[in-house]
Amino acid sequence: MGGFDDGSTVHLDAASRHTPVMLARCVELLEPALAADGAVLVDSTLGMGGHAEAVLRTFPHVRVIGLDRDPQALDLAGRRLAPFGARFTGVHSVYDEIGDVLARLGITEVQGVLMDLGVSSLQLDETQRGFSYSQDAPLDMRMDATTGLTAADVLNTYDERDIARVLREYGEERFAGRIARRVVAERAKTPLTRTSELVDILRASIPAATRKTGGNPAKRTFQALRIEVNGELEALERALPASIEALAIGGRIVVEAYQSLEDRLVKRALVAGATSSAPPGLPIEPETHRPYLRLLTRGAEEADEAELARNPRSASVRLRAAERLRPTPDHLRSSGAPRRTA
């Protein structure tokens, strides 16, 4: 287990702690866009730097801007990528801030954006972060442990209806109402502070027959709380159009999602860009209604058998990618997005 608990233990090497998902395929999809000298890739979810390192090694002329909201991940990745010098820049930021980050760095457009969504291996493996239901830990679940609500805050302060809503919408939990009622009853006795207390509530709330099938039922509730604590879907909904607007013509975006709610947002954004916005029946498609993206994957790609054997965490991945063909028409750009004119 990595050493950050008391500030004195030695950091384990990032490369030994994380196997990037579908690494070769991500690099393959990005390669045509990164071929030119001076190309820039934004790794919007840097994590421990596995994808970034592969790009930096494969393309000696490419610069990588790595974003992550987790200071611990930035520290580990920064050490890993230090040999690349000025070709790598790490930034403490959430990925929906990509436009502001690039503006501060004086970069007007990039050739690639990579997004590897969800909880990272670092966050799952660091027991005290509270992301895992398999080990007792504080109810935290913040990707940036320096700011924001914790899972304990959500469980102890949200009313019953809102807790049920979070579990239903973000965890697709059938027994959300039952769980929320028990949470409210238990916190009335004493505030909830530990993941083991939540697991006990789930065990008591979810029928035994249901608990025997479909994997650990705690996964749904822990996912829902993590998404709520970190505002993940709202950030992704903002990040997708902002990332597309950051792309130069010919630039590519590659996104790996790990649950249906994320993948639905990714699919919607990429398919919308790859679809004509012209009203049906027009004899000639107006220039301003032509697609501005080209899909590079047929649907969502999944990990093959070799990938699954090498990296079990790839089991739920759904990979989608697209290439920018032209500027986004004004009538389709998100409010406040910068206009791409070339």
Coordinates of C-alpha atoms in Angstrom, one line a residue:
M1 CA 0.0 0.0 0.0
G2 CA 1.3 3.4 -0.9
G3 CA 2.8 5.6 1.8
F4 CA 1.1 8.9 2.4
D5 CA -0.6 8.1 5.7
D6 CA 1.8 9.9 8.1
G7 CA 3.9 11.8 5.6
S8 CA 7.0 9.8 6.4
T9 CA 6.6 6.6 4.5
V10 CA 8.2 6.2 1.0
H11 CA 6.1 6.8 -2.1
L12 CA 5.8 3.7 -4.2
D13 CA 6.7 4.1 -7.9
A14 CA 3.6 5.2 -9.9
A15 CA 4.4 2.7 -12.7
S16 CA 4.3 -0.2 -10.3
R17 CA 0.9 0.8 -8.9
H18 CA -1.1 1.3 -12.1
T19 CA -1.7 -0.5 -15.4
P20 CA -3.3 2.0 -17.9
V21 CA -6.4 0.7 -19.5
M22 CA -6.3 0.0 -23.3
L23 CA -3.1 1.9 -23.5
A24 CA -2.0 0.8 -27.0
R25 CA -5.4 1.5 -28.5
C26 CA -5.5 5.1 -27.0
V27 CA -2.0 5.8 -28.5
E28 CA -3.1 4.4 -31.8
L29 CA -6.2 6.6 -32.0
L30 CA -4.2 9.7 -31.0
E31 CA -1.2 9.1 -33.3
P32 CA -2.4 10.8 -36.5
A33 CA -3.2 14.0 -34.6
L34 CA 0.1 14.0 -32.7
A35 CA 2.3 13.4 -35.7
A36 CA 3.2 17.1 -36.4
D37 CA 6.0 18.9 -34.6
G38 CA 4.7 21.1 -31.7
A39 CA 1.7 18.9 -31.1
V40 CA 0.1 19.2 -27.7
L41 CA -2.0 16.6 -25.8
V42 CA -4.1 17.4 -22.8
D43 CA -4.4 14.3 -20.5
S44 CA -7.4 15.5 -18.7
T45 CA -7.3 12.8 -16.0
L46 CA -3.6 12.4 -15.4
G47 CA -3.8 9.9 -12.6
M48 CA -0.5 8.2 -12.1
G49 CA 0.7 9.2 -15.6
G50 CA 0.6 5.9 -17.4
H51 CA -1.1 7.2 -20.6
A52 CA 1.0 10.4 -20.5
E53 CA 4.3 8.5 -20.2
A54 CA 3.4 6.3 -23.2
V55 CA 2.6 9.4 -25.4
L56 CA 5.8 11.2 -24.3
R57 CA 7.9 8.1 -25.1
T58 CA 6.1 7.4 -28.4
F59 CA 6.1 10.9 -29.8
P60 CA 9.4 12.7 -28.8
H61 CA 8.1 16.1 -30.1
V62 CA 4.8 16.1 -28.2
R63 CA 4.1 18.2 -25.2
V64 CA 1.6 16.9 -22.6
I65 CA -0.5 19.0 -20.3
G66 CA -1.7 16.8 -17.4
L67 CA -4.7 17.8 -15.4
D68 CA -5.8 16.2 -12.2
R69 CA -7.9 17.3 -9.2
D70 CA -6.0 14.9 -6.9
P71 CA -2.8 16.5 -5.5
Q72 CA -1.5 13.1 -4.5
A73 CA -1.8 11.8 -8.1
L74 CA -0.1 14.9 -9.5
D75 CA 2.8 14.4 -7.1
L76 CA 3.3 10.8 -8.1
A77 CA 2.8 11.4 -11.8
G78 CA 5.1 14.5 -11.6
R79 CA 7.9 12.3 -10.3
R80 CA 7.3 9.7 -12.9
L81 CA 7.3 12.2 -15.8
A82 CA 10.2 14.4 -14.5
P83 CA 12.7 12.9 -17.0
F84 CA 10.7 14.5 -19.8
G85 CA 11.4 17.9 -18.5
A86 CA 9.5 20.8 -20.0
R87 CA 7.6 18.5 -22.3
F88 CA 5.3 17.7 -19.4
T89 CA 3.3 20.3 -17.4
G90 CA 1.1 19.1 -14.5
V91 CA -1.8 21.3 -13.4
H92 CA -4.1 20.9 -10.3
S93 CA -7.4 21.2 -12.0
V94 CA -10.7 19.5 -12.8
Y95 CA -11.1 18.7 -16.5
D96 CA -14.0 21.0 -17.1
E97 CA -11.5 23.9 -16.6
I98 CA -9.5 22.9 -19.7
G99 CA -10.2 26.2 -21.4
D100 CA -9.0 28.3 -18.5
V101 CA -5.9 26.1 -18.1
L102 CA -4.9 26.4 -21.7
A103 CA -5.5 30.2 -21.7
R104 CA -3.2 30.6 -18.7
L105 CA -0.5 28.6 -20.5
G106 CA -0.9 30.6 -23.7
I107 CA -2.1 27.7 -25.7
T108 CA -4.8 28.4 -28.2
E109 CA -5.5 24.9 -29.5
V110 CA -4.4 21.3 -28.9
Q111 CA -4.0 18.3 -31.1
G112 CA -5.3 15.7 -28.7
V113 CA -7.4 15.3 -25.5
L114 CA -7.5 12.1 -23.5
M115 CA -10.0 11.4 -20.7
D116 CA -9.8 8.3 -18.6
L117 CA -12.9 8.8 -16.4
G118 CA -13.9 7.5 -13.0
V119 CA -12.0 6.6 -9.9
S120 CA -8.3 6.0 -10.3
S121 CA -6.3 3.0 -9.1
L122 CA -4.5 5.3 -6.7
Q123 CA -7.8 6.3 -5.1
L124 CA -9.0 2.8 -4.9
D125 CA -5.8 1.4 -3.5
E126 CA -5.3 4.1 -0.8
T127 CA -7.5 2.6 1.9
Q128 CA -7.9 5.8 3.9
R129 CA -9.6 7.6 0.9
G130 CA -12.8 5.7 1.5
F131 CA -13.5 4.7 -2.1
S132 CA -13.5 1.0 -1.5
Y133 CA -16.3 -0.9 0.2
S134 CA -14.0 -3.9 0.9
Q135 CA -12.0 -2.2 3.7
D136 CA -13.0 0.0 6.6
A137 CA -12.0 3.6 6.2
P138 CA -13.3 7.1 6.8
L139 CA -16.3 8.1 4.7
D140 CA -14.4 10.5 2.5
M141 CA -14.4 9.7 -1.2
R142 CA -13.1 13.1 -2.3
M143 CA -10.8 13.0 -5.3
D144 CA -9.3 16.3 -4.1
A145 CA -9.0 15.7 -0.4
T146 CA -8.3 19.4 0.2
T147 CA -11.8 20.7 -0.5
G148 CA -15.5 19.9 -0.7
L149 CA -18.1 17.7 0.9
T150 CA -17.2 14.2 2.0
A151 CA -19.4 11.1 1.7
A152 CA -20.0 11.5 5.5
D153 CA -21.3 15.0 4.9
V154 CA -23.7 13.7 2.3
L155 CA -25.0 10.8 4.4
N156 CA -25.3 12.9 7.6
T157 CA -26.8 16.1 6.2
Y158 CA -28.9 15.3 3.1
D159 CA -32.6 14.6 3.8
E160 CA -34.0 11.1 3.1
R161 CA -35.4 12.1 -0.3
D162 CA -32.1 13.5 -1.5
I163 CA -30.1 10.5 -0.4
A164 CA -32.5 8.2 -2.2
R165 CA -32.3 10.4 -5.3
V166 CA -28.5 10.3 -5.3
L167 CA -28.5 6.5 -5.0
R168 CA -31.1 6.0 -7.6
E169 CA -29.8 8.4 -10.2
Y170 CA -26.0 7.8 -9.8
G171 CA -26.0 4.2 -8.7
E172 CA -29.1 2.9 -10.4
E173 CA -29.9 1.4 -7.0
R174 CA -33.3 -0.4 -6.9
F175 CA -33.5 -0.2 -3.1
A176 CA -32.5 3.5 -2.8
G177 CA -35.5 4.4 -0.7
R178 CA -35.0 1.6 1.7
I179 CA -31.3 2.4 2.1
A180 CA -32.0 6.1 2.6
R181 CA -34.5 5.4 5.4
R182 CA -32.0 3.3 7.3
V183 CA -29.3 5.8 6.8
V184 CA -31.5 8.5 8.4
A185 CA -32.5 6.1 11.2
E186 CA -28.9 5.2 12.0
R187 CA -27.5 8.7 11.9
A188 CA -30.1 9.8 14.4
K189 CA -28.3 7.5 16.9
T190 CA -24.8 8.6 16.0
P191 CA -23.3 10.3 12.9
L192 CA -21.9 7.9 10.2
T193 CA -18.2 8.2 9.9
R194 CA -16.9 4.9 8.5
T195 CA -17.3 2.9 5.3
S196 CA -18.0 -0.3 7.4
E197 CA -21.0 1.4 9.0
L198 CA -22.4 2.1 5.5
V199 CA -21.7 -1.5 4.4
D200 CA -23.7 -2.7 7.5
I201 CA -26.6 -0.5 6.5
L202 CA -26.5 -1.8 2.9
R203 CA -26.4 -5.4 4.2
A204 CA -29.5 -4.7 6.3
S205 CA -31.4 -2.9 3.6
I206 CA -30.8 -5.0 0.5
P207 CA -32.6 -8.4 0.4
A208 CA -30.4 -11.4 0.8
A209 CA -31.5 -12.9 -2.5
T210 CA -30.4 -9.8 -4.3
R211 CA -27.1 -9.7 -2.5
K212 CA -26.2 -13.2 -3.9
T213 CA -26.2 -12.1 -7.5
G214 CA -24.8 -9.4 -9.7
G215 CA -21.6 -8.7 -7.7
N216 CA -21.2 -6.8 -4.5
P217 CA -24.4 -4.6 -4.0
A218 CA -22.3 -2.0 -2.2
K219 CA -20.7 -1.1 -5.5
R220 CA -23.8 0.9 -6.6
T221 CA -24.1 3.0 -3.5
F222 CA -20.3 3.7 -3.3
Q223 CA -20.4 4.7 -6.9
A224 CA -23.3 7.0 -6.4
L225 CA -21.8 8.7 -3.4
R226 CA -18.5 9.2 -5.1
I227 CA -20.2 10.8 -8.1
E228 CA -22.2 13.1 -5.9
V229 CA -19.2 14.1 -3.7
N230 CA -17.0 14.9 -6.7
G231 CA -19.7 16.4 -9.0
E232 CA -18.5 14.0 -11.6
L233 CA -21.3 14.0 -14.1
E234 CA -21.8 17.8 -14.0
A235 CA -18.1 18.3 -14.6
L236 CA -18.1 15.8 -17.4
E237 CA -21.1 17.5 -19.0
R238 CA -19.1 20.8 -19.1
A239 CA -15.8 19.2 -19.9
L240 CA -16.9 17.4 -23.1
P241 CA -17.8 20.5 -25.2
A242 CA -14.9 22.5 -23.6
S243 CA -12.5 19.8 -24.7
I244 CA -13.9 19.6 -28.2
E245 CA -13.6 23.4 -28.5
A246 CA -10.0 23.1 -27.5
L247 CA -9.2 20.8 -30.4
A248 CA -7.5 22.1 -33.6
I249 CA -8.9 21.0 -36.9
G250 CA -7.7 17.4 -37.3
G251 CA -7.3 17.1 -33.5
R252 CA -8.7 14.0 -31.7
I253 CA -10.5 13.3 -28.5
V254 CA -10.3 9.8 -26.9
V255 CA -12.5 9.0 -23.9
E256 CA -12.6 5.9 -21.6
A257 CA -15.7 5.6 -19.5
Y258 CA -16.5 2.9 -16.9
Q259 CA -20.2 3.2 -16.2
S260 CA -23.3 3.8 -18.2
L261 CA -24.0 7.3 -17.0
E262 CA -20.6 8.6 -18.1
D263 CA -20.7 6.7 -21.4
R264 CA -24.1 8.1 -22.2
L265 CA -22.8 11.7 -21.8
V266 CA -19.7 10.9 -24.0
K267 CA -21.8 9.2 -26.7
R268 CA -24.3 12.1 -26.8
A269 CA -21.5 14.7 -27.2
L270 CA -19.6 12.9 -29.9
V271 CA -22.6 11.7 -31.8
A272 CA -24.1 15.2 -31.8
G273 CA -20.9 16.5 -33.3
A274 CA -20.9 13.8 -36.0
T275 CA -24.5 14.4 -37.0
S276 CA -25.9 17.0 -39.4
S277 CA -28.0 19.6 -37.6
A278 CA -29.8 20.5 -40.8
P279 CA -33.6 20.1 -40.8
P280 CA -34.7 16.8 -42.6
G281 CA -35.7 17.1 -46.2
L282 CA -33.5 20.0 -47.3
P283 CA -32.2 19.4 -50.8
I284 CA -28.8 20.8 -49.9
E285 CA -27.1 20.7 -46.5
P286 CA -26.0 24.2 -45.4
E287 CA -22.4 24.6 -44.6
T288 CA -23.2 25.7 -41.1
H289 CA -25.1 22.4 -40.4
R290 CA -22.5 19.9 -41.5
P291 CA -21.0 17.6 -38.9
Y292 CA -17.9 19.0 -37.1
L293 CA -16.7 15.6 -35.8
R294 CA -15.9 12.3 -37.3
L295 CA -16.4 9.2 -35.1
L296 CA -13.3 7.0 -35.0
T297 CA -14.9 4.0 -33.2
R298 CA -17.9 2.0 -34.2
G299 CA -20.0 2.4 -31.0
A300 CA -18.0 1.9 -27.8
E301 CA -15.0 -0.3 -27.9
E302 CA -14.4 -2.8 -25.1
A303 CA -11.3 -4.5 -23.7
D304 CA -10.3 -7.7 -25.5
E305 CA -9.4 -11.0 -23.8
A306 CA -5.7 -10.2 -23.6
E307 CA -6.4 -6.8 -22.0
L308 CA -8.8 -8.3 -19.5
A309 CA -6.2 -10.9 -18.5
R310 CA -3.5 -8.3 -18.2
N311 CA -5.7 -5.7 -16.4
P312 CA -8.9 -6.8 -14.7
R313 CA -9.9 -3.2 -14.1
S314 CA -10.5 -2.9 -17.8
A315 CA -13.6 -5.1 -17.6
S316 CA -16.1 -2.2 -17.7
V317 CA -14.3 0.2 -20.0
R318 CA -16.1 1.7 -22.9
L319 CA -13.8 3.7 -25.3
R320 CA -15.0 6.3 -27.8
A321 CA -13.1 8.7 -30.0
A322 CA -13.7 11.4 -32.6
E323 CA -11.7 13.7 -34.9
R324 CA -12.5 17.4 -35.3
L325 CA -13.3 18.1 -39.0
R326 CA -14.2 21.8 -38.8
P327 CA -15.2 24.6 -36.4
T328 CA -18.3 24.0 -34.3
P329 CA -21.2 26.0 -35.9
D330 CA -22.2 29.0 -33.8
H331 CA -25.7 27.7 -33.2
L332 CA -24.3 24.5 -31.7
R333 CA -21.6 25.8 -29.4
S334 CA -22.1 25.8 -25.7
S335 CA -22.8 29.2 -24.1
G336 CA -19.5 30.9 -23.4
A337 CA -17.3 28.5 -25.4
P338 CA -14.6 30.2 -27.4
R339 CA -15.2 30.4 -31.1
R340 CA -12.9 28.3 -33.2
T341 CA -12.4 30.1 -36.5
A342 CA -9.8 28.0 -38.3

